Coordinates of C-alpha atoms in Angstrom, one line a residue:
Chain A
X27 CA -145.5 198.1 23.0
X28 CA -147.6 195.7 21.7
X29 CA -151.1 195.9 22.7
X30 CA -153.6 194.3 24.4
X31 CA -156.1 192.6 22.5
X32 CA -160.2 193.3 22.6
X33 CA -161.8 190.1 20.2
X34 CA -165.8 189.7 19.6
X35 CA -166.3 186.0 19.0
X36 CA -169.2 185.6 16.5
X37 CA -171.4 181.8 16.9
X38 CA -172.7 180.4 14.2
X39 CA -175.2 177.7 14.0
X40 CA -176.5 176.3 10.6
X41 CA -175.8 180.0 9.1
X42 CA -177.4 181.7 12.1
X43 CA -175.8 184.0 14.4
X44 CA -176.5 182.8 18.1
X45 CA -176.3 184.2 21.8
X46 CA -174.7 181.1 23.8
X47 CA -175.6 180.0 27.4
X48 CA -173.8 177.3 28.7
X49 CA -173.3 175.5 25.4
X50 CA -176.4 174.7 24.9
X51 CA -179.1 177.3 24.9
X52 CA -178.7 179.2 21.9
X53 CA -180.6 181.8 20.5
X54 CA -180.9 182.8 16.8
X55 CA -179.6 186.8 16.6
X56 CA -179.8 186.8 12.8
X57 CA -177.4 186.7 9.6
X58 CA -173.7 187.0 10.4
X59 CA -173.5 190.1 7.1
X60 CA -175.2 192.3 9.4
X61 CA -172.6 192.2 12.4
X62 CA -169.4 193.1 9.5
X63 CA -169.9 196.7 8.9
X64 CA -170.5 197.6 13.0
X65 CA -167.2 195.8 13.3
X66 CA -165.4 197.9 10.6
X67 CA -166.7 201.2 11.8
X68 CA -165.8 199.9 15.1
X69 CA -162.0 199.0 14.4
X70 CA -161.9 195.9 16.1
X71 CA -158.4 194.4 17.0
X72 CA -159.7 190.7 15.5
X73 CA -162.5 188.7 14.4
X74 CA -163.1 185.1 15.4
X75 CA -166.2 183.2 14.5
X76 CA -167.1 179.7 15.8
X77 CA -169.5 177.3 13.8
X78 CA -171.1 175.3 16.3
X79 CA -173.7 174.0 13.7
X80 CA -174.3 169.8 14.9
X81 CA -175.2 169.4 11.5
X82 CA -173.8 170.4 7.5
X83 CA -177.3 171.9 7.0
X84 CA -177.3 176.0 6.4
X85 CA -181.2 177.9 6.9
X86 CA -181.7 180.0 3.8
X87 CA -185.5 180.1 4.3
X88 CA -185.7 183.3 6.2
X89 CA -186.4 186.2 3.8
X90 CA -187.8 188.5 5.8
X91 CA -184.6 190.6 6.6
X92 CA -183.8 193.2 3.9
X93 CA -181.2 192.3 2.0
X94 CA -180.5 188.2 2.1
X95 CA -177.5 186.5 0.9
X96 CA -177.9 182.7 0.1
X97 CA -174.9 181.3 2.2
X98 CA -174.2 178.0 1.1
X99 CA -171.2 177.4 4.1
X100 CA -169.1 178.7 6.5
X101 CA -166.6 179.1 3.7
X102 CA -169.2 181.1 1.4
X103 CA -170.0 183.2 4.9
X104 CA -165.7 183.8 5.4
X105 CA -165.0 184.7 1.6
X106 CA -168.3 187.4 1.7
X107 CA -166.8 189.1 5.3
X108 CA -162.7 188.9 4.1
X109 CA -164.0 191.1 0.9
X110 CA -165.3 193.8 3.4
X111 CA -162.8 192.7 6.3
X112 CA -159.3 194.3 6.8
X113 CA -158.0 192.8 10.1
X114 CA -157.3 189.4 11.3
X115 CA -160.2 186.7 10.9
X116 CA -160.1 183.6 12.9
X117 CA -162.4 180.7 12.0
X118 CA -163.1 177.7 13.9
X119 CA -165.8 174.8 14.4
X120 CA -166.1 171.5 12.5
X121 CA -162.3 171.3 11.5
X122 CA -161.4 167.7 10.8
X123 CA -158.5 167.7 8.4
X124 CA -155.6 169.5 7.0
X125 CA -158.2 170.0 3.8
X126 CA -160.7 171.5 6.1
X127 CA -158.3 174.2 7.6
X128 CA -156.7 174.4 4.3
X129 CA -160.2 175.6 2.8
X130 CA -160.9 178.1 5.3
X131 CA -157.3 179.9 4.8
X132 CA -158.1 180.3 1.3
X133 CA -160.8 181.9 1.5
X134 CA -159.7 184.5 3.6
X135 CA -159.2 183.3 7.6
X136 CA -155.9 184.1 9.0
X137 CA -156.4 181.9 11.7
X138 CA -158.1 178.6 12.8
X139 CA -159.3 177.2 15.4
X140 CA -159.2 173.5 16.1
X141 CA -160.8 171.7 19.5
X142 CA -162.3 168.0 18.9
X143 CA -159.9 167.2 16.6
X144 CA -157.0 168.6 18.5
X145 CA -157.9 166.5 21.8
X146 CA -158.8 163.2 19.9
X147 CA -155.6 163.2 17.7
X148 CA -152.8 165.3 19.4
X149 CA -150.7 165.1 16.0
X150 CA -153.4 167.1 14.2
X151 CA -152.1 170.1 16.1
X152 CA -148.2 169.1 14.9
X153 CA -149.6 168.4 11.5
X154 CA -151.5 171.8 10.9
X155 CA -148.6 173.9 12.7
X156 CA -146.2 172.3 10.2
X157 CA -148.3 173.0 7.2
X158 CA -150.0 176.9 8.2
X159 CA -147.7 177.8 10.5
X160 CA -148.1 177.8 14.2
X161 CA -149.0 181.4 14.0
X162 CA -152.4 180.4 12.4
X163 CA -153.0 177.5 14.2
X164 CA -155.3 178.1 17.8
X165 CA -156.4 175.3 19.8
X166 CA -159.7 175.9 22.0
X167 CA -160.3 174.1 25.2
X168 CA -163.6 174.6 26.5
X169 CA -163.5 173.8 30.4
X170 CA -165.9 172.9 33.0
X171 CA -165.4 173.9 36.4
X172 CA -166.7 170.8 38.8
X173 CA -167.4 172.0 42.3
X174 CA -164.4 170.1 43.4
X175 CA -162.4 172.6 42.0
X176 CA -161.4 170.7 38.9
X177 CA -161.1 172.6 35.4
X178 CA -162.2 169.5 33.2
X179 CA -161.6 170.0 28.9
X180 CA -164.9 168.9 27.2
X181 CA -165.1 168.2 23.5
X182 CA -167.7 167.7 21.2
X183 CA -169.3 171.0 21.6
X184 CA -168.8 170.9 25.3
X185 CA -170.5 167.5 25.5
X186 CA -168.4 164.8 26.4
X187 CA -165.8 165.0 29.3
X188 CA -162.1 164.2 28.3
X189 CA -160.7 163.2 31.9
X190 CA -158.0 165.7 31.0
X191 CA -157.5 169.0 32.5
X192 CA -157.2 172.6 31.4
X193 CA -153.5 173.0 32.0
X194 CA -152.9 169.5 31.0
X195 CA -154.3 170.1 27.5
X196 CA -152.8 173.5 27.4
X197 CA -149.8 172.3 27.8
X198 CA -149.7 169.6 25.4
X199 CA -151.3 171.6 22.6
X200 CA -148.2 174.2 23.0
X201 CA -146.0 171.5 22.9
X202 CA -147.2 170.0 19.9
X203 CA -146.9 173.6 18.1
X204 CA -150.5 175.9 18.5
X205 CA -149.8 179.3 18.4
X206 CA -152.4 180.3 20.9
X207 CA -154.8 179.0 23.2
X208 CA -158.3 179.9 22.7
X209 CA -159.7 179.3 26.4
X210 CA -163.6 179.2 26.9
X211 CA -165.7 178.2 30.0
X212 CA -168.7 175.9 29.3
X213 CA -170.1 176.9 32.9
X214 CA -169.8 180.8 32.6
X215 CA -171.0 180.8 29.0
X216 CA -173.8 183.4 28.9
X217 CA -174.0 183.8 32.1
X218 CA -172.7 187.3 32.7
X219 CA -171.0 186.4 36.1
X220 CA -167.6 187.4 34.8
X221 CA -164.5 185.0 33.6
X222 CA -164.0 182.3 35.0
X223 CA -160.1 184.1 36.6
X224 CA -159.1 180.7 38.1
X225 CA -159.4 179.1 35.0
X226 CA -157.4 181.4 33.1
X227 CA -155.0 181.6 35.5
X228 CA -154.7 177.9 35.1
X229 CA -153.8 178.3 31.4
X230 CA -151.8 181.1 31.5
X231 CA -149.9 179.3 34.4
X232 CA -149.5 176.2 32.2
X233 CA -147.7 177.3 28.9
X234 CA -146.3 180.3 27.6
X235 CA -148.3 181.4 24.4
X236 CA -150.4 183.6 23.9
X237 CA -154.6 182.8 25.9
X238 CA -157.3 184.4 24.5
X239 CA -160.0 184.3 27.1
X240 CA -163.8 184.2 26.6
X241 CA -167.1 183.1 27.9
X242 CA -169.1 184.8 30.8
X243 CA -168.8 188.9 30.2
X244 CA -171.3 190.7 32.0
X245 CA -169.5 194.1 31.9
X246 CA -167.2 195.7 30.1
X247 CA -165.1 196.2 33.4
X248 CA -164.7 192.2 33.1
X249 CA -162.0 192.6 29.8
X250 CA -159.4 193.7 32.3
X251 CA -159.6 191.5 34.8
X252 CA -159.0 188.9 32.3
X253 CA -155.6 190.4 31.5
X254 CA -154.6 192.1 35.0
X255 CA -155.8 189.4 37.0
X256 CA -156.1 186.5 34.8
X257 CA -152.9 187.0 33.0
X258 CA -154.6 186.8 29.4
X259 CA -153.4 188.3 26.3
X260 CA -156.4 189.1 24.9
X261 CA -160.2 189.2 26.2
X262 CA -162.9 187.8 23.6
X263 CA -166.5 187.6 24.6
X264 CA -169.8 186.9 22.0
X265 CA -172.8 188.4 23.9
X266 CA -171.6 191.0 25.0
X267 CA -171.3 193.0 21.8
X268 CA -174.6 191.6 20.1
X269 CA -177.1 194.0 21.6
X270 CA -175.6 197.7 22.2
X271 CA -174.5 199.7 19.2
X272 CA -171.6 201.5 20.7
X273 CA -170.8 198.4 22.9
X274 CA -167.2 197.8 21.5
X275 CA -166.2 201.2 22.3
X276 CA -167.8 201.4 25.3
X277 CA -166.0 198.3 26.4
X278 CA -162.3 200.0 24.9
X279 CA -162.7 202.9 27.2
X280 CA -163.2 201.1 29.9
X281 CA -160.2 198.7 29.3
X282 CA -158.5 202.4 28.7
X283 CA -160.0 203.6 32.1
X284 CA -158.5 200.5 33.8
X285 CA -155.1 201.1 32.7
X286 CA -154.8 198.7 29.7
X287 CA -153.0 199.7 26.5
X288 CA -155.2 199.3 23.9
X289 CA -156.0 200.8 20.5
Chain B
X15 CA -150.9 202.0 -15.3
X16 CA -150.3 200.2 -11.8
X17 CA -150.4 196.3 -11.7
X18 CA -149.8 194.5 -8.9
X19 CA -148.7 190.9 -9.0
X20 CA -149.2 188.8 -5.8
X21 CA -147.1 185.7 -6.1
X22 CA -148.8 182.5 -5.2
X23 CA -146.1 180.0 -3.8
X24 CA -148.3 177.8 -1.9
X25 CA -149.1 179.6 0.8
X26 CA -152.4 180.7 2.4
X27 CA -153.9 184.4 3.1
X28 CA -153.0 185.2 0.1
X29 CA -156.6 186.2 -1.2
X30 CA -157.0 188.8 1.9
X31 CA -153.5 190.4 0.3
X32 CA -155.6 190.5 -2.9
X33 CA -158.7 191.8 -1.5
X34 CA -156.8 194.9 0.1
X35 CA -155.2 195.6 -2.7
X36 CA -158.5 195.5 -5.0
X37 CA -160.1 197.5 -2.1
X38 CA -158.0 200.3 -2.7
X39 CA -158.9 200.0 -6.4
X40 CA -155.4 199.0 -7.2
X41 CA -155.3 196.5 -10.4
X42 CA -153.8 193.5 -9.4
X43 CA -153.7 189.2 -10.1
X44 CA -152.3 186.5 -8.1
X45 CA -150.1 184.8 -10.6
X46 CA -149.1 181.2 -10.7
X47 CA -146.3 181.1 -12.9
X48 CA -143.3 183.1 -12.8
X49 CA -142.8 184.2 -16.5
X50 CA -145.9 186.2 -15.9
X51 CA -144.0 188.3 -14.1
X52 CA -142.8 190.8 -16.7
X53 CA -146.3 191.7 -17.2
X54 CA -146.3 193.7 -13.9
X55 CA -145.0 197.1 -12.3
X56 CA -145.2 195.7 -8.6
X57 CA -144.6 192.6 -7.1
X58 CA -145.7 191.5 -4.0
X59 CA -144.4 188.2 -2.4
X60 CA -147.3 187.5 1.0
X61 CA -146.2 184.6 3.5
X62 CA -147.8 182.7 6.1
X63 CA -145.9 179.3 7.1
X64 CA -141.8 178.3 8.0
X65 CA -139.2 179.7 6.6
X66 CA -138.0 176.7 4.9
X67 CA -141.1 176.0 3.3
X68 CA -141.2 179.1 2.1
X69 CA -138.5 178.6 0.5
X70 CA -139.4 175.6 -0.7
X71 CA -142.6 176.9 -2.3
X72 CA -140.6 179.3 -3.6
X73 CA -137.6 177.1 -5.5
X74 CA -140.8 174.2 -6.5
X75 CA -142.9 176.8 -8.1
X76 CA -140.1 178.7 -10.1
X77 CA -140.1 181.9 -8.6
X78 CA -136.8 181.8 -6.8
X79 CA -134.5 183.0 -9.3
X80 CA -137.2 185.3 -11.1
X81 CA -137.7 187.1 -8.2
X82 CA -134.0 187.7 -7.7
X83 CA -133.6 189.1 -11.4
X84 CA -136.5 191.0 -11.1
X85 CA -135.2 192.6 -8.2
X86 CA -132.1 193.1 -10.0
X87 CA -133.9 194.9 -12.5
X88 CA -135.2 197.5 -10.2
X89 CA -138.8 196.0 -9.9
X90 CA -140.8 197.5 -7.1
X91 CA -140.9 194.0 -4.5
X92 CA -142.6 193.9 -0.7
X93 CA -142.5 191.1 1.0
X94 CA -145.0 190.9 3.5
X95 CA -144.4 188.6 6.9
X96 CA -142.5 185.6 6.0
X97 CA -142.3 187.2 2.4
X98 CA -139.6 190.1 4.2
X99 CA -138.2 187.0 6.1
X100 CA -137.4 184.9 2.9
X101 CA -135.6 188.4 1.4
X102 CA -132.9 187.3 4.0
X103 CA -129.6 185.6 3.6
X104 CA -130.4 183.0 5.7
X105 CA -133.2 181.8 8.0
X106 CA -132.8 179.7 11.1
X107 CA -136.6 178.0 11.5
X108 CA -135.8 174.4 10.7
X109 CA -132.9 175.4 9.5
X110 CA -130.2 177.0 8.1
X111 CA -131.9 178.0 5.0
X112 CA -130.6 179.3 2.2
X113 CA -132.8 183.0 1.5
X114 CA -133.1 184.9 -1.0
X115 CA -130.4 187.1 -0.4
X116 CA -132.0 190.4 -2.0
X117 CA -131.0 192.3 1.4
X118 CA -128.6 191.1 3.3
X119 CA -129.4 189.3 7.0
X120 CA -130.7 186.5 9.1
X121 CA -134.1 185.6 10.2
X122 CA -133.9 184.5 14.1
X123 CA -136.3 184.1 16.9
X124 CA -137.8 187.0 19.1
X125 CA -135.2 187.5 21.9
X126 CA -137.5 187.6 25.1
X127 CA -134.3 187.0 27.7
X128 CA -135.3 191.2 28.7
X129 CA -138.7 190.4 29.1
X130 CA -140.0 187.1 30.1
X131 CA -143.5 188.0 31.0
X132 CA -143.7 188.3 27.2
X133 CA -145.1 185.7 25.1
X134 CA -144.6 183.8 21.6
X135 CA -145.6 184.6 18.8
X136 CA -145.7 187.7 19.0
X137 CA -149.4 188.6 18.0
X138 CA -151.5 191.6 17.8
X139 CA -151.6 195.1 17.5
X140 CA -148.0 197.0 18.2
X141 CA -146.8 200.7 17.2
X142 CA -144.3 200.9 14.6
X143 CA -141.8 203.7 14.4
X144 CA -140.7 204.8 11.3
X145 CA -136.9 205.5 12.0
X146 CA -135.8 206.4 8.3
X147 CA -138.3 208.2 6.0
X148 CA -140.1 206.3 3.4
X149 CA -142.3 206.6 0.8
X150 CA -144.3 203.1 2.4
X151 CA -145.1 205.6 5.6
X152 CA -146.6 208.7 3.5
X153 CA -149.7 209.1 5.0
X154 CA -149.2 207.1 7.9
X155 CA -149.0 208.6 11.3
X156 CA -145.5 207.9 13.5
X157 CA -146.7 205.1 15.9
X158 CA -149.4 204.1 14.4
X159 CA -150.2 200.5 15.3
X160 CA -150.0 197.5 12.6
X161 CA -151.0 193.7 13.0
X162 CA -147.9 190.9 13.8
X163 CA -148.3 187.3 13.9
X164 CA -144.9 185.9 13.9
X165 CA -142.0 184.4 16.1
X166 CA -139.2 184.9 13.9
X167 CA -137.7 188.1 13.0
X168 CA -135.1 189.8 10.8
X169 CA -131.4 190.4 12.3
X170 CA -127.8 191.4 11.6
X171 CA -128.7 193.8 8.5
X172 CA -127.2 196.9 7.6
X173 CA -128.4 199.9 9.3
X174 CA -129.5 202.0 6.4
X175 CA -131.1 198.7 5.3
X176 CA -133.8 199.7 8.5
X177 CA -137.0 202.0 7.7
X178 CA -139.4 200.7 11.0
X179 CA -139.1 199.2 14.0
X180 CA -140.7 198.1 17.2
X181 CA -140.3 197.1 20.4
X182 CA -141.0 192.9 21.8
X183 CA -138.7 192.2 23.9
X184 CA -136.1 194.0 22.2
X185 CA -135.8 196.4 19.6
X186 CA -137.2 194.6 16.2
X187 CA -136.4 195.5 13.0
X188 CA -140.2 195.3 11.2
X189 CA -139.3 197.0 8.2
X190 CA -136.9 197.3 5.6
X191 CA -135.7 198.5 1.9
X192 CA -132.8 198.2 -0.1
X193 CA -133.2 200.7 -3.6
X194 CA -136.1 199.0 -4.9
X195 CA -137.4 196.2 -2.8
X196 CA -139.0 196.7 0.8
X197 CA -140.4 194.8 3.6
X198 CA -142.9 194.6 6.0
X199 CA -143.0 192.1 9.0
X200 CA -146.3 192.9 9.5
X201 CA -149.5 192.6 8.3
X202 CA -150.7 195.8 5.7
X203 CA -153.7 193.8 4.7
X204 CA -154.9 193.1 7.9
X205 CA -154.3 196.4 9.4
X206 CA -157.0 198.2 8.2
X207 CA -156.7 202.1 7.6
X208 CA -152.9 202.2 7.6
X209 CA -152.4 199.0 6.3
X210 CA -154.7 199.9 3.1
X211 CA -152.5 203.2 3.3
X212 CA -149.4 201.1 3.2
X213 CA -150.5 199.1 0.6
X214 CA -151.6 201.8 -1.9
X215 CA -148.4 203.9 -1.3
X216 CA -146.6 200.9 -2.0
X217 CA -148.2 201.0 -5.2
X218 CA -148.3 204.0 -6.0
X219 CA -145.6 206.0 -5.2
X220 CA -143.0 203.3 -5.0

């Protein structure tokens, strides 16, 4: 039986690794080299790491942290972690062109992760899917929840609002060939109240590929009720599994201790 | 002395195939051009994409008919994902397409009419049974889990043809060999510990 799928989601910003709070608070964690070997010992199902860097500028002055590497890019930062990194890398953030996703495959990501581009030109979903196969193709919608009720899709790094809803987009973005959805809320980002459920129910309601939820984990007994209640088919989270060594297997056993099949 | 060559027909991932396979301390080259191909003992054909542009890839670059004679010739060949797929007769993604024909069958899509809570692709983490014995499982326990990305999946193939399988829906057939060529549906160089196993047995004891 195929299993149900635990994914830390590593932010990066200008080469740093970064806690996330509601898009916009982020706080510098340190260089993404250090996180690879807890996730190897750890056996994680997947690997996805976001680049939510505004600009193409990369901090190489800190030197103060034992051994430093002098990452030039994302791609220099994916081709040092797929030398080290034997299960399934997703990369997303800044991903304009076929060229662009193109890039990041060769150097060793699995899988991308398109959102801007996506909701500004529909077709670049069709485009990629054709090329990389939908299998590697993932489109992110990060949504808003307005107090009416209303899941809105922001894009830009959750900056400007689209009009369109979550189950709208979803929708369209499965019919124009993404192989999964990558579903993140902008209001529970950091926040530690839980998922958003509603909004992944939304989603999940809306097409019939594979959601990967994330943004909000407080506890590790928050995974399953992405899956159970939600409807999910895998649970990501970024916090969560910055700042306790054991964290990812603490959070397994508790999926285990709910029921879930996982590894 | 073991060399691997992983053939580059235009498709991605293919430098995570060759970063497993150097992990294991495993000599191997990603080769461009088919003629090269003489020079190795193993040869591995990875896939990420449609069928028929794997094909495509496959026919453009030169390797089509090389890799059919080198099959012939009792060269040690795994085809990995869409790799296993083109070993088919035929595949159905944007299709018909023509396969390579190296063992017998079609490539269709997942059958989810048994279980439509279940989505597509069919991605992550599921055990694999080993229902024939196989030098590609030594090591490796029964069940253990591998990584699958992929909606389309090989069909209509002779029995003995059938080393793994696991279950989506229905029964799949994940894993296959014919004398000297085998192949995986899944992922071995993203499944870590078995999937290194897999690969290294692959080149070493097949």
């Amino acid at each position: 039986m195929l299993k149900n799928r635990l994914i830390p989601v590593l932010f990066l910003k200008n080469g740093y690794l970064v806690r996330s709070e509601n898009f916009t608070i982020h706080q510098k964690l340190g260089f993404p080299d250090t996180q690879v070997e807890r996730y190897n010992t750890w056996n994680v199902d997947e690997l996805i790491y976001i680049d939510i860097s505004p600009e193409d500028r990369y901090d190489i002055g800190r030197d103060d942290i034992g051994s430093c590497e002098n990452y030039q890019s994302i791609i220099d930062i994916i081709k040092s972690v797929s030398l080290r990194c034997f299960m399934p890398l997703t990369v997303g953030g800044r991903i304009r062109s076929l060229e662009d996703i193109r890039i990041r495959m060769e150097s060793g990501a699995d899988k991308v992760v398109i959102n801007t581009a996506a909701i500004e030109d529909n077709e670049f979903i069709t485009l990629a899917a054709k090329e990389f196969g939908s299998q590697a193709i993932v489109v992110s919608i990060d949504a808003y929840r307005h107090e009416s009720g209303i899941h809105e899709v922001f894009s830009h790094l959750g900056k400007n609002p689209t009009g369109l809803t979550c189950d709208a987009f979803a929708k369209i973005a499965e019919e124009r060939g993404a192989g999964e959805i990558f579903l993140n809320s902008i209001d529970r980002d950091g926040s530690g109240a839980g998922y958003d459920i509603e909004l992944i129910q939304k989603v999940v309601g809306a097409t019939t590929i594979p959601v990967i939820a994330c943004g909000g984990v407080g506890n590790y007994s928050d995974f399953s009720k992405a899956l159970i209640e939600g409807g999910a088919s895998a649970a990501a989270a970024g916090n969560i599994f910055h700042f306790k060594e054991m964290s990812y297997i603490l959070a397994k056993n508790a999926m285990k201790r709910d029921g879930m099949n996982v590894r | 002395m073991k060399r691997v060559a992983v053939v580059n027909c235009g498709v991605s991932n293919l430098r995570s195939v060759k970063n497993a396979i150097d992990f294991i301390k495993i000599d191997a080259e990603i080769i461009d051009a088919p003629a090269a191909l003489d020079r190795f003992s193993h040869i591995i054909i990875p896939g990420v994409g449609s069928y028929k542009q794997g094909i495509d890839n496959l026919k453009n670059k030169g390797f089509f008919d090389l890799i059919r004679k080198q099959a012939a010739k009792g060269k040690p060949i795994l085809g990995i994902c869409l790799g296993m797929q083109l070993l088919a007769t035929s595949g159905e993604e944007f299709g018909p397409v023509e396969g390579l024909n190296i063992i017998p069958g079609r490539v269709k899509k997942i059958d989810l009419s048994n279980a439509p809570d279940h989505r597509l692709p069919h991605v992550g983490w599921n055990d694999v049974i080993h229902t024939r014995k196989s030098p590609l499982w030594e090591g490796i326990e029964q069940g253990a889990s591998f990584y699958f990305t992929h909606s389309y999946v090989y069909a209509d193939t002779d029995e003995e043809n059938v080393i793994g399988r696991c279950e989506y829906g229905e029964q799949l057939i994940i894993a296959i060999r014919h004398d000297n060529v085998f192949g995986v549906q899944f992922h071995p160089e993203k499944s870590q510990t078995s999937g290194l196993q897999l690969l290294k047995n692959f080149a070493t004891a097949c």
